[in-house]
Amino acid sequence: MNPWAVDAGCPRSCAVRPAARVGPAATGLRYAALARELTRCLALGERLAGDVAPRVQARRVLGALGVELEAPTAPLSAPGSPLGTLVVANHISWLDVVALLAVEPVSFVAKREVGRWPVVGSLARRLGTQFIDRDGGRHALPLMVRELAGTLASGRSVLVFPQATTWCSVSSGRFRRAAFQGAVDAGAAVRPVTVAYRVGGRTSTSAAFLGDEGFGGSLRRVAATRGLTVRITAHPPLYGDDRRTLAAGAWAAVSAGQASVHA
């Protein structure tokens, strides 16, 4: 059995075009603003790996796309510990990473293909991304866990999407347990986080990046959406020495957060 085998996720048909859309001229302005912000990110060079620049630039990218952020003012990392925090969230879109970086600059784990995306791959490497090779077989999994534990032990928080692929609803996926072993080995806290998208006060899948959809198609849908809001809900930190228990607790917290958004 391949340890990197993941659920197929939602088909691209789950990503519904928004009923509320901006016109072509406004969409063009958003593309231009996004290009300016990405150019600014690249110009920052190594400074993009600092504690302030990623948060500022992430918020500017959201603003360029017309996306409103609802998020806590406190960092996602658990307070009062010299260790980093394993931040785990449900996965809906590539926009999830931007929204979470807008709350706190953290490293994150991503599939190796992301490192080959134009511009995005370069920026991800500068942010200290740990890339996963899902074709690496069973020997790659312990290496990933060791690297993750080492990053957490160094005091750097790490963002992981334990569903391993994108879903339009958190209740459709499940949390894989491997990443939680990194937190156990480092003695680090786990911070469950719920990511949700809304348009006009109602849950929306317009930002979802699903199935075999290309990045360009997802970006066009986001740029054309009027009134898109991403809400970040941080739940109380979890502690423990059993990855199965931590994964179940994190899943329960994130699922409850999603249910409250729907309500």
GROMACS .gro file of C-alpha atoms in nm:
model
  263
    1MET     CA    1   0.000   0.000   0.000
    2ASN     CA    2   0.134   0.342  -0.097
    3PRO     CA    3   0.155   0.559   0.218
    4TRP     CA    4   0.107   0.868   0.003
    5ALA     CA    5  -0.220   0.742  -0.145
    6VAL     CA    6  -0.486   1.008  -0.086
    7ASP     CA    7  -0.856   1.041  -0.138
    8ALA     CA    8  -0.950   1.171  -0.480
    9GLY     CA    9  -1.116   1.479  -0.332
   10CYS     CA   10  -1.414   1.662  -0.479
   11PRO     CA   11  -1.458   1.681  -0.858
   12ARG     CA   12  -1.413   2.019  -1.023
   13SER     CA   13  -1.791   2.040  -1.068
   14CYS     CA   14  -1.822   2.116  -0.694
   15ALA     CA   15  -1.658   2.454  -0.753
   16VAL     CA   16  -1.963   2.661  -0.846
   17ARG     CA   17  -1.934   2.988  -1.038
   18PRO     CA   18  -2.054   3.269  -0.814
   19ALA     CA   19  -2.390   3.433  -0.879
   20ALA     CA   20  -2.245   3.769  -0.769
   21ARG     CA   21  -1.969   3.861  -1.011
   22VAL     CA   22  -1.771   4.172  -1.098
   23GLY     CA   23  -1.751   4.294  -1.456
   24PRO     CA   24  -1.464   4.231  -1.701
   25ALA     CA   25  -1.308   4.571  -1.632
   26ALA     CA   26  -1.299   4.513  -1.256
   27THR     CA   27  -1.163   4.162  -1.309
   28GLY     CA   28  -0.884   4.306  -1.525
   29LEU     CA   29  -0.795   4.555  -1.254
   30ARG     CA   30  -0.773   4.271  -1.003
   31TYR     CA   31  -0.534   4.080  -1.229
   32ALA     CA   32  -0.317   4.389  -1.264
   33ALA     CA   33  -0.315   4.446  -0.888
   34LEU     CA   34  -0.225   4.080  -0.829
   35ALA     CA   35   0.063   4.102  -1.077
   36ARG     CA   36   0.197   4.408  -0.894
   37GLU     CA   37   0.183   4.230  -0.558
   38LEU     CA   38   0.351   3.914  -0.687
   39THR     CA   39   0.625   4.128  -0.841
   40ARG     CA   40   0.665   4.301  -0.506
   41CYS     CA   41   0.693   3.961  -0.334
   42LEU     CA   42   0.967   3.849  -0.571
   43ALA     CA   43   1.153   4.179  -0.524
   44LEU     CA   44   1.162   4.124  -0.147
   45GLY     CA   45   1.394   3.829  -0.198
   46GLU     CA   46   1.509   3.671   0.127
   47ARG     CA   47   1.318   3.933   0.326
   48LEU     CA   48   1.003   3.744   0.237
   49ALA     CA   49   1.107   3.480   0.491
   50GLY     CA   50   1.088   3.729   0.779
   51ASP     CA   51   0.824   3.764   1.049
   52VAL     CA   52   0.642   4.066   0.907
   53ALA     CA   53   0.673   4.075   0.526
   54PRO     CA   54   0.482   3.749   0.455
   55ARG     CA   55   0.183   3.862   0.662
   56VAL     CA   56   0.174   4.205   0.499
   57GLN     CA   57   0.212   4.069   0.147
   58ALA     CA   58  -0.047   3.796   0.200
   59ARG     CA   59  -0.300   4.059   0.302
   60ARG     CA   60  -0.208   4.268  -0.001
   61VAL     CA   61  -0.261   3.968  -0.232
   62LEU     CA   62  -0.604   3.905  -0.080
   63GLY     CA   63  -0.689   4.272  -0.125
   64ALA     CA   64  -0.574   4.264  -0.487
   65LEU     CA   65  -0.819   3.981  -0.556
   66GLY     CA   66  -1.102   4.156  -0.373
   67VAL     CA   67  -1.107   3.895  -0.095
   68GLU     CA   68  -1.201   4.009   0.256
   69LEU     CA   69  -1.028   3.841   0.549
   70GLU     CA   70  -1.203   3.758   0.876
   71ALA     CA   71  -0.938   3.627   1.112
   72PRO     CA   72  -0.817   3.637   1.472
   73THR     CA   73  -0.571   3.908   1.569
   74ALA     CA   74  -0.365   3.666   1.780
   75PRO     CA   75  -0.103   3.440   1.618
   76LEU     CA   76  -0.188   3.081   1.536
   77SER     CA   77   0.115   2.951   1.728
   78ALA     CA   78   0.037   2.835   2.081
   79PRO     CA   79   0.152   3.097   2.333
   80GLY     CA   80   0.410   3.042   2.603
   81SER     CA   81   0.620   2.772   2.436
   82PRO     CA   82   0.967   2.786   2.277
   83LEU     CA   83   0.852   2.516   2.033
   84GLY     CA   84   0.670   2.573   1.709
   85THR     CA   85   0.306   2.477   1.666
   86LEU     CA   86   0.166   2.228   1.418
   87VAL     CA   87  -0.117   2.424   1.253
   88VAL     CA   88  -0.366   2.188   1.086
   89ALA     CA   89  -0.655   2.306   0.870
   90ASN     CA   90  -0.914   2.178   0.627
   91HIS     CA   91  -0.814   2.230   0.265
   92ILE     CA   92  -1.041   2.398   0.011
   93SER     CA   93  -0.822   2.612  -0.213
   94TRP     CA   94  -0.473   2.739  -0.290
   95LEU     CA   95  -0.609   3.059  -0.134
   96ASP     CA   96  -0.607   2.885   0.207
   97VAL     CA   97  -0.231   2.929   0.234
   98VAL     CA   98  -0.250   3.300   0.152
   99ALA     CA   99  -0.523   3.356   0.413
  100LEU     CA  100  -0.335   3.166   0.684
  101LEU     CA  101  -0.008   3.347   0.609
  102ALA     CA  102  -0.202   3.671   0.649
  103VAL     CA  103  -0.262   3.571   1.011
  104GLU     CA  104   0.089   3.447   1.093
  105PRO     CA  105   0.399   3.372   0.883
  106VAL     CA  106   0.449   2.996   0.918
  107SER     CA  107   0.629   2.735   0.714
  108PHE     CA  108   0.407   2.488   0.536
  109VAL     CA  109   0.410   2.141   0.386
  110ALA     CA  110   0.307   2.107   0.020
  111LYS     CA  111   0.316   1.849  -0.254
  112ARG     CA  112   0.629   1.865  -0.468
  113GLU     CA  113   0.431   1.974  -0.775
  114VAL     CA  114   0.369   2.314  -0.611
  115GLY     CA  115   0.743   2.382  -0.624
  116ARG     CA  116   0.722   2.369  -1.004
  117TRP     CA  117   0.439   2.623  -1.036
  118PRO     CA  118   0.553   2.951  -1.197
  119VAL     CA  119   0.613   3.230  -0.942
  120VAL     CA  120   0.421   3.042  -0.669
  121GLY     CA  121   0.688   2.772  -0.646
  122SER     CA  122   0.965   3.030  -0.607
  123LEU     CA  123   0.773   3.213  -0.335
  124ALA     CA  124   0.696   2.887  -0.155
  125ARG     CA  125   1.064   2.795  -0.140
  126ARG     CA  126   1.152   3.136   0.005
  127LEU     CA  127   0.894   3.079   0.279
  128GLY     CA  128   1.070   2.760   0.385
  129THR     CA  129   0.820   2.515   0.241
  130GLN     CA  130   0.879   2.145   0.303
  131PHE     CA  131   0.786   1.964  -0.019
  132ILE     CA  132   0.646   1.611  -0.007
  133ASP     CA  133   0.732   1.353  -0.274
  134ARG     CA  134   0.428   1.124  -0.280
  135ASP     CA  135   0.606   0.888  -0.519
  136GLY     CA  136   0.890   0.835  -0.274
  137GLY     CA  137   0.736   0.523  -0.118
  138ARG     CA  138   0.741   0.419   0.245
  139HIS     CA  139   1.095   0.544   0.306
  140ALA     CA  140   0.991   0.903   0.237
  141LEU     CA  141   0.729   0.913   0.512
  142PRO     CA  142   0.965   0.879   0.814
  143LEU     CA  143   1.193   1.142   0.658
  144MET     CA  144   0.904   1.386   0.629
  145VAL     CA  145   0.806   1.325   0.991
  146ARG     CA  146   1.165   1.378   1.112
  147GLU     CA  147   1.201   1.703   0.916
  148LEU     CA  148   0.868   1.825   1.047
  149ALA     CA  149   0.960   1.742   1.407
  150GLY     CA  150   1.295   1.916   1.364
  151THR     CA  151   1.129   2.234   1.234
  152LEU     CA  152   0.883   2.238   1.524
  153ALA     CA  153   1.165   2.175   1.775
  154SER     CA  154   1.356   2.472   1.631
  155GLY     CA  155   1.067   2.700   1.729
  156ARG     CA  156   0.917   2.741   1.381
  157SER     CA  157   0.545   2.674   1.338
  158VAL     CA  158   0.435   2.465   1.041
  159LEU     CA  159   0.108   2.457   0.848
  160VAL     CA  160  -0.018   2.119   0.728
  161PHE     CA  161  -0.336   2.017   0.548
  162PRO     CA  162  -0.393   1.662   0.680
  163GLN     CA  163  -0.671   1.595   0.430
  164ALA     CA  164  -0.388   1.582   0.172
  165THR     CA  165  -0.614   1.709  -0.105
  166THR     CA  166  -0.883   1.972  -0.150
  167TRP     CA  167  -1.249   1.929  -0.061
  168CYS     CA  168  -1.539   2.169  -0.093
  169SER     CA  169  -1.660   2.058   0.253
  170VAL     CA  170  -1.450   1.958   0.553
  171SER     CA  171  -1.692   1.675   0.636
  172SER     CA  172  -1.604   1.502   0.308
  173GLY     CA  173  -1.236   1.440   0.380
  174ARG     CA  174  -1.045   1.293   0.672
  175PHE     CA  175  -0.727   1.381   0.857
  176ARG     CA  176  -0.423   1.161   0.790
  177ARG     CA  177  -0.222   1.093   1.103
  178ALA     CA  178   0.140   1.107   0.982
  179ALA     CA  179   0.196   1.480   1.036
  180PHE     CA  180   0.066   1.455   1.392
  181GLN     CA  181   0.355   1.220   1.471
  182GLY     CA  182   0.588   1.512   1.404
  183ALA     CA  183   0.414   1.711   1.678
  184VAL     CA  184   0.432   1.412   1.914
  185ASP     CA  185   0.806   1.364   1.851
  186ALA     CA  186   0.878   1.734   1.906
  187GLY     CA  187   0.644   1.768   2.205
  188ALA     CA  188   0.470   2.051   2.019
  189ALA     CA  189   0.113   2.177   2.037
  190VAL     CA  190  -0.141   2.120   1.760
  191ARG     CA  191  -0.361   2.414   1.657
  192PRO     CA  192  -0.676   2.312   1.464
  193VAL     CA  193  -0.802   2.580   1.224
  194THR     CA  194  -1.119   2.597   1.016
  195VAL     CA  195  -1.105   2.772   0.678
  196ALA     CA  196  -1.438   2.877   0.522
  197TYR     CA  197  -1.543   3.090   0.225
  198ARG     CA  198  -1.861   3.294   0.203
  199VAL     CA  199  -2.031   3.520  -0.052
  200GLY     CA  200  -2.317   3.741   0.055
  201GLY     CA  201  -2.328   3.576   0.396
  202ARG     CA  202  -2.367   3.225   0.253
  203THR     CA  203  -2.113   2.945   0.221
  204SER     CA  204  -1.953   2.942  -0.125
  205THR     CA  205  -1.737   2.699  -0.322
  206SER     CA  206  -1.628   2.961  -0.576
  207ALA     CA  207  -1.275   2.969  -0.429
  208ALA     CA  208  -1.236   2.591  -0.429
  209PHE     CA  209  -0.950   2.435  -0.627
  210LEU     CA  210  -1.074   2.084  -0.696
  211GLY     CA  211  -1.020   1.769  -0.897
  212ASP     CA  212  -0.814   1.806  -1.213
  213GLU     CA  213  -0.888   2.176  -1.250
  214GLY     CA  214  -0.599   2.394  -1.361
  215PHE     CA  215  -0.471   2.678  -1.147
  216GLY     CA  216  -0.572   2.935  -1.408
  217GLY     CA  217  -0.937   2.832  -1.400
  218SER     CA  218  -0.953   2.859  -1.023
  219LEU     CA  219  -0.781   3.199  -1.028
  220ARG     CA  220  -1.026   3.333  -1.288
  221ARG     CA  221  -1.321   3.229  -1.072
  222VAL     CA  222  -1.177   3.396  -0.762
  223ALA     CA  223  -1.092   3.716  -0.948
  224ALA     CA  224  -1.446   3.739  -1.087
  225THR     CA  225  -1.626   3.681  -0.756
  226ARG     CA  226  -1.794   3.978  -0.590
  227GLY     CA  227  -1.793   3.991  -0.208
  228LEU     CA  228  -1.579   3.684  -0.140
  229THR     CA  229  -1.482   3.648   0.226
  230VAL     CA  230  -1.244   3.395   0.379
  231ARG     CA  231  -1.292   3.325   0.748
  232ILE     CA  232  -1.014   3.178   0.963
  233THR     CA  233  -1.130   3.026   1.292
  234ALA     CA  234  -0.857   2.912   1.534
  235HIS     CA  235  -0.953   2.651   1.793
  236PRO     CA  236  -0.784   2.584   2.130
  237PRO     CA  237  -0.445   2.409   2.108
  238LEU     CA  238  -0.427   2.032   2.157
  239TYR     CA  239  -0.150   1.846   2.341
  240GLY     CA  240  -0.076   1.476   2.365
  241ASP     CA  241   0.157   1.187   2.288
  242ASP     CA  242  -0.068   0.982   2.060
  243ARG     CA  243  -0.105   1.086   1.698
  244ARG     CA  244  -0.434   0.902   1.655
  245THR     CA  245  -0.592   1.093   1.943
  246LEU     CA  246  -0.452   1.425   1.823
  247ALA     CA  247  -0.578   1.369   1.468
  248ALA     CA  248  -0.925   1.278   1.592
  249GLY     CA  249  -0.939   1.579   1.825
  250ALA     CA  250  -0.824   1.817   1.552
  251TRP     CA  251  -1.076   1.674   1.306
  252ALA     CA  252  -1.358   1.718   1.557
  253ALA     CA  253  -1.262   2.080   1.626
  254VAL     CA  254  -1.231   2.175   1.258
  255SER     CA  255  -1.557   1.998   1.170
  256ALA     CA  256  -1.739   2.180   1.451
  257GLY     CA  257  -1.599   2.508   1.324
  258GLN     CA  258  -1.726   2.435   0.974
  259ALA     CA  259  -2.072   2.349   1.110
  260SER     CA  260  -2.090   2.684   1.290
  261VAL     CA  261  -2.001   2.866   0.966
  262HIS     CA  262  -2.284   2.688   0.783
  263ALA     CA  263  -2.522   2.779   1.065
   0.00000   0.00000   0.00000
